[in-house]
Short mmCIF file of C-alpha atoms in Angstrom, two decimals:
data_model
loop_
_atom_site.label_atom_id
_atom_site.label_comp_id
_atom_site.label_asym_id
_atom_site.label_seq_id
_atom_site.Cartn_x
_atom_site.Cartn_y
_atom_site.Cartn_z
CA UNK F 259 112.84 102.70 108.18
CA UNK F 260 111.36 104.81 105.39
CA UNK F 261 108.20 103.59 103.66
CA UNK F 262 106.80 104.85 100.38
CA UNK F 263 103.18 104.49 99.25
CA UNK F 264 101.25 105.80 96.27
CA UNK F 265 97.69 106.71 95.35
CA UNK F 266 96.13 106.19 91.95
CA UNK F 267 98.15 106.01 88.77
CA UNK F 268 101.87 105.34 88.46
CA UNK F 269 103.66 108.24 90.17
CA UNK F 270 107.08 106.57 90.19
CA UNK F 271 107.27 105.25 93.76
CA UNK F 272 109.18 102.07 92.93
CA UNK F 273 111.62 103.89 90.64
CA UNK F 274 112.22 106.53 93.30
CA UNK F 275 112.86 103.99 96.04
CA UNK F 276 115.27 101.97 93.88
CA UNK F 277 117.21 105.13 93.03
CA UNK F 278 117.24 106.16 96.68
CA UNK F 279 118.69 102.79 97.68
CA UNK F 280 121.34 103.00 94.95
CA UNK F 281 122.39 106.43 96.25
CA UNK F 282 122.26 105.52 99.95
CA UNK F 283 125.57 106.35 101.68
CA UNK F 284 125.62 103.19 103.85
CA UNK F 285 124.38 99.59 103.81
CA UNK F 286 120.64 99.60 103.15
CA UNK F 287 117.88 97.02 102.84
CA UNK F 288 115.46 97.54 99.95
CA UNK F 289 112.22 95.73 100.78
CA UNK F 290 109.54 95.17 98.15
CA UNK F 291 106.38 94.85 100.25
CA UNK F 292 103.66 95.57 97.71
CA UNK F 293 100.84 93.11 98.55
CA UNK F 294 99.71 93.26 94.92
CA UNK F 295 103.02 91.92 93.63
CA UNK F 296 106.40 93.61 93.50
CA UNK F 297 108.19 95.24 90.56
CA UNK F 298 111.60 96.02 92.02
CA UNK F 299 113.34 92.82 90.96
CA UNK F 300 111.61 92.54 87.59
CA UNK F 301 112.26 96.20 86.85
CA UNK F 302 115.68 97.43 87.97
CA UNK F 303 117.15 93.93 88.28
CA UNK F 304 115.36 92.12 85.47
CA UNK F 305 118.52 90.93 83.74
CA UNK F 306 119.82 89.50 87.00
CA UNK F 307 116.54 87.66 87.52
CA UNK F 308 116.75 86.18 84.02
CA UNK F 309 120.29 84.86 84.51
CA UNK F 310 119.46 83.46 87.95
CA UNK F 311 121.59 85.81 90.05
CA UNK F 312 118.50 87.24 91.77
CA UNK F 313 115.88 84.76 92.95
CA UNK F 314 112.27 85.92 93.05
CA UNK F 315 111.29 83.11 95.41
CA UNK F 316 113.58 84.48 98.14
CA UNK F 317 112.14 87.45 99.97
CA UNK F 318 108.90 88.49 101.63
CA UNK F 319 107.05 85.23 101.02
CA UNK F 320 109.91 82.94 102.03
CA UNK F 321 110.42 84.99 105.22
CA UNK F 322 106.71 84.76 106.10
CA UNK F 323 106.77 81.02 105.53
CA UNK F 324 109.97 80.42 107.52
CA UNK F 325 108.76 82.48 110.51
CA UNK F 326 105.11 81.40 110.52
CA UNK F 327 105.48 79.75 113.95
CA UNK F 328 107.37 82.69 115.46
CA UNK F 329 105.64 85.22 117.68
CA UNK F 330 107.99 88.12 116.93
CA UNK F 331 110.30 89.23 114.20
CA UNK F 332 113.87 88.03 114.62
CA UNK F 333 116.14 90.32 112.55
CA UNK F 334 118.80 87.61 112.35
CA UNK F 335 116.50 85.31 110.38
CA UNK F 336 115.87 88.06 107.81
CA UNK F 337 119.42 87.73 106.50
CA UNK F 338 118.54 84.33 105.03
CA UNK F 339 116.03 86.01 102.71
CA UNK F 340 118.06 89.03 101.59
CA UNK F 341 120.09 89.06 98.34
CA UNK F 342 122.88 91.41 97.33
CA UNK F 343 122.09 93.73 94.43
CA UNK F 344 124.80 93.34 91.74
CA UNK F 345 124.75 96.95 90.40
CA UNK F 346 124.87 98.40 93.94
CA UNK F 347 126.53 95.97 96.32
CA UNK F 348 125.75 98.01 99.45
CA UNK F 349 122.05 97.28 98.80
CA UNK F 350 120.33 94.15 100.04
CA UNK F 351 117.07 93.17 98.33
CA UNK F 352 114.10 91.57 100.01
CA UNK F 353 112.25 90.44 96.87
CA UNK F 354 108.51 91.00 96.71
CA UNK F 355 105.55 88.78 96.02
CA UNK F 356 105.37 87.47 92.47
CA UNK F 357 101.57 87.15 92.31
CA UNK F 358 98.73 89.13 93.96
CA UNK F 359 97.21 86.07 95.62
CA UNK F 360 100.37 85.44 97.62
CA UNK F 361 99.50 88.21 100.09
CA UNK F 362 97.11 85.80 101.82
CA UNK F 363 100.06 83.57 102.72
CA UNK F 364 101.73 86.50 104.48
CA UNK F 365 98.76 87.94 106.35
CA UNK F 366 98.75 90.59 109.05
CA UNK F 367 100.87 88.42 111.35
CA UNK F 368 103.52 87.97 108.65
CA UNK F 369 103.69 91.69 107.91
CA UNK F 370 103.98 92.39 111.64
CA UNK F 371 106.88 89.94 112.04
CA UNK F 372 108.57 91.42 109.00
CA UNK F 373 108.15 94.96 110.34
CA UNK F 374 109.88 94.06 113.60
CA UNK F 375 112.70 92.34 111.71
CA UNK F 376 113.21 95.29 109.36
CA UNK F 377 113.28 97.81 112.20
CA UNK F 378 116.14 95.95 113.94
CA UNK F 379 117.95 94.63 110.87
CA UNK F 380 121.75 94.38 110.82
CA UNK F 381 124.14 93.23 108.11
CA UNK F 382 126.07 89.98 108.37
CA UNK F 383 128.93 91.94 109.97
CA UNK F 384 126.61 93.40 112.62
CA UNK F 385 126.24 96.88 111.11
CA UNK F 386 122.76 98.40 111.59
CA UNK F 387 121.17 98.92 108.19
CA UNK F 388 118.42 101.31 107.23
CA UNK F 389 115.36 99.91 105.47
CA UNK F 390 113.61 101.43 102.46
CA UNK F 391 110.19 99.86 102.03
CA UNK F 392 107.85 99.96 99.03
CA UNK F 393 104.24 99.09 99.92
CA UNK F 394 102.88 99.91 96.46
CA UNK F 395 99.55 101.48 95.69
CA UNK F 396 97.35 102.10 98.72
CA UNK F 397 94.44 99.67 99.05
CA UNK F 398 92.56 97.57 101.56
CA UNK F 399 95.51 95.14 101.47
CA UNK F 400 98.17 97.72 102.36
CA UNK F 401 100.30 96.38 105.26
CA UNK F 402 99.67 98.98 107.94
CA UNK F 403 102.36 97.65 110.32
CA UNK F 404 104.99 98.89 107.83
CA UNK F 405 103.38 102.33 107.75
CA UNK F 406 102.86 102.71 111.49
CA UNK F 407 106.40 101.67 112.41
CA UNK F 408 108.19 103.81 109.81
CA UNK F 409 110.36 106.74 110.80
CA UNK F 410 109.04 108.46 107.70
CA UNK F 411 106.15 107.67 105.33
CA UNK F 412 106.43 109.26 101.90
CA UNK F 413 103.48 109.56 99.53
CA UNK F 414 104.69 109.42 95.92
CA UNK F 415 103.22 112.06 93.63
CA UNK F 416 104.00 113.64 90.27
CA UNK F 417 103.48 117.37 89.59
CA UNK F 418 100.23 116.83 87.68
CA UNK F 419 96.65 117.55 88.66
CA UNK F 420 95.71 113.88 88.39
CA UNK F 421 98.40 112.74 90.83
CA UNK F 422 97.89 115.65 93.24
CA UNK F 423 94.17 114.96 93.42
CA UNK F 424 94.84 111.25 94.02
CA UNK F 425 97.27 112.06 96.82
CA UNK F 426 94.86 114.27 98.80
CA UNK F 427 92.49 111.56 100.13
CA UNK F 428 95.44 109.24 100.75
CA UNK F 429 97.25 111.86 102.83
CA UNK F 430 94.06 112.55 104.77
CA UNK F 431 93.60 108.87 105.59
CA UNK F 432 97.23 108.39 106.58
CA UNK F 433 97.13 111.50 108.77
CA UNK F 434 94.44 109.87 110.93
CA UNK F 435 96.99 107.31 112.19
CA UNK F 436 100.43 108.77 111.49
CA UNK F 437 101.80 111.82 113.29
CA UNK F 438 102.32 114.82 110.99
CA UNK F 439 106.10 115.03 111.31
CA UNK F 440 106.38 111.42 110.07
CA UNK F 441 104.42 112.05 106.89
CA UNK F 442 105.81 113.68 103.74
CA UNK F 443 106.02 113.59 99.97
CA UNK F 444 108.22 111.98 97.35
CA UNK F 445 107.79 114.31 94.37
CA UNK F 446 108.75 112.30 91.28
CA UNK F 447 109.84 113.40 87.80
CA UNK F 448 109.71 117.05 88.70
CA UNK F 449 111.41 120.42 88.46
CA UNK F 450 112.03 122.83 91.37
CA UNK F 451 108.94 124.79 90.31
CA UNK F 452 106.87 121.60 90.06
CA UNK F 453 107.96 120.54 93.54
CA UNK F 454 106.96 123.91 95.00
CA UNK F 455 103.53 123.66 93.41
CA UNK F 456 102.97 120.14 94.75
CA UNK F 457 104.07 121.11 98.26
CA UNK F 458 101.76 124.12 98.21
CA UNK F 459 98.82 122.11 96.86
CA UNK F 460 99.18 119.32 99.42
CA UNK F 461 100.53 121.26 102.41
CA UNK F 462 103.35 118.80 103.06
CA UNK F 463 107.13 118.85 103.03
CA UNK F 464 108.98 116.93 100.32
CA UNK F 465 111.28 114.30 101.79
CA UNK F 466 112.56 113.42 98.31
CA UNK F 467 112.44 115.39 95.06
CA UNK F 468 113.37 113.43 91.94
CA UNK F 469 114.38 115.29 88.78
CA UNK F 470 112.68 114.49 85.50
CA UNK F 471 115.22 112.27 83.73
CA UNK F 472 113.61 109.64 81.53
CA UNK F 473 116.76 107.68 80.67
CA UNK F 474 117.93 107.36 84.27
CA UNK F 475 114.42 106.49 85.42
CA UNK F 476 114.35 103.67 82.85
CA UNK F 477 117.41 102.13 84.52
CA UNK F 478 115.47 101.67 87.76
CA UNK F 479 112.05 100.93 86.27
CA UNK F 480 112.96 98.74 83.29
CA UNK F 481 116.57 97.62 83.82
CA UNK F 482 118.04 99.77 81.05
CA UNK F 483 121.83 99.20 80.72
CA UNK F 484 121.48 96.09 82.90
CA UNK F 485 120.58 98.31 85.85
CA UNK F 486 123.99 100.01 85.89
CA UNK F 487 123.88 103.23 87.90
CA UNK F 488 123.66 106.41 85.78
CA UNK F 489 126.03 108.23 88.11
CA UNK F 490 126.09 111.59 86.30
CA UNK F 491 122.35 111.85 85.77
CA UNK F 492 120.32 114.71 87.31
CA UNK F 493 118.02 112.11 88.84
CA UNK F 494 120.81 110.40 90.77
CA UNK F 495 122.34 113.71 91.84
CA UNK F 496 118.98 114.78 93.30
CA UNK F 497 118.43 111.47 95.02
CA UNK F 498 122.00 111.31 96.36
CA UNK F 499 121.50 114.58 98.24
CA UNK F 500 118.20 113.35 99.65
CA UNK F 501 119.75 110.02 100.67
CA UNK F 502 122.56 111.71 102.61
CA UNK F 503 120.09 113.99 104.36
CA UNK F 504 117.64 111.23 105.27
CA UNK F 505 120.39 108.86 106.42
CA UNK F 506 121.89 111.57 108.61
CA UNK F 507 118.51 112.42 110.09
CA UNK F 508 117.11 108.98 110.85
CA UNK F 509 119.92 106.42 111.01
CA UNK F 510 120.67 106.65 114.74
CA UNK F 511 117.12 106.01 115.90
CA UNK F 512 116.22 102.95 117.94
CA UNK F 513 113.77 100.43 116.42
CA UNK F 514 110.36 101.96 115.80
CA UNK F 515 107.30 101.36 117.87
CA UNK F 516 103.70 101.64 116.77
CA UNK F 517 102.57 105.24 117.04
CA UNK F 518 99.21 106.68 118.01
CA UNK F 519 97.91 109.85 116.36
CA UNK F 520 99.24 113.07 117.85
CA UNK F 521 98.24 116.75 117.66
CA UNK F 522 99.55 118.66 114.63
CA UNK F 523 103.18 119.71 114.93
CA UNK F 524 105.09 122.44 113.15
CA UNK F 525 108.36 120.50 112.83
CA UNK F 526 109.62 119.82 109.34
CA UNK F 527 109.36 116.28 108.06
CA UNK F 528 113.15 116.29 107.71
CA UNK F 529 114.06 117.41 111.23
CA UNK F 530 113.57 114.04 112.87
CA UNK F 531 113.47 113.88 116.65
CA UNK F 532 114.28 111.60 119.56
CA UNK F 533 112.09 108.66 120.36
#
């Protein structure tokens, strides 16, 4: 399970995660868990929402409602709330909340059940599937169970002073509860030089580096070309390499457990490690 979170502004977290899912080399579950209301379906898959192929009422909220009397997350029940993504049929979508006030209906218990279900999720044919989770902009409502249980937490940032400065306090707060080797960066809309500058400024490894490519980004953020994958774009080439590396590093892990803070470690964010 890989979770992405952002600080102030719009650094491109949702666009990056959608592109990462599209490029993933195996079945993957894309979970829109922004408590302030999700943009994944309305953005990348907007046309499919309009024609009724993708339902916005089926996802995080419907899962929380259906499991409200359960004490733990049953990954089998999650399948009932996952929809196949038409432009990338290896991707399953867990649609997000459609209004900010709906987070109260999920609550900490609902996020905890969902976290357990995501960590052990399998496809209908019994194949273990990785989970890519968008928790949106960090706030008091951020679902911490999804951060604490992740194999990797990525902070989305652009190579600008404004986004770097916004990421610093967020990284410091996350580092109080997440071990260093599980915390990295998703550097969005960047160049190799921009990525180096961001890594140096924030002192973190980049788990994902996304090339600046406005047209391809618009596919995943605004549903350009009906969300069809821009397969030859620099953005997708970048993300495809990252997806293969991340899948190879983390796929074989057992379901995550909550982690306590640990002393600083020198291991790269991409090296992984046994649980």
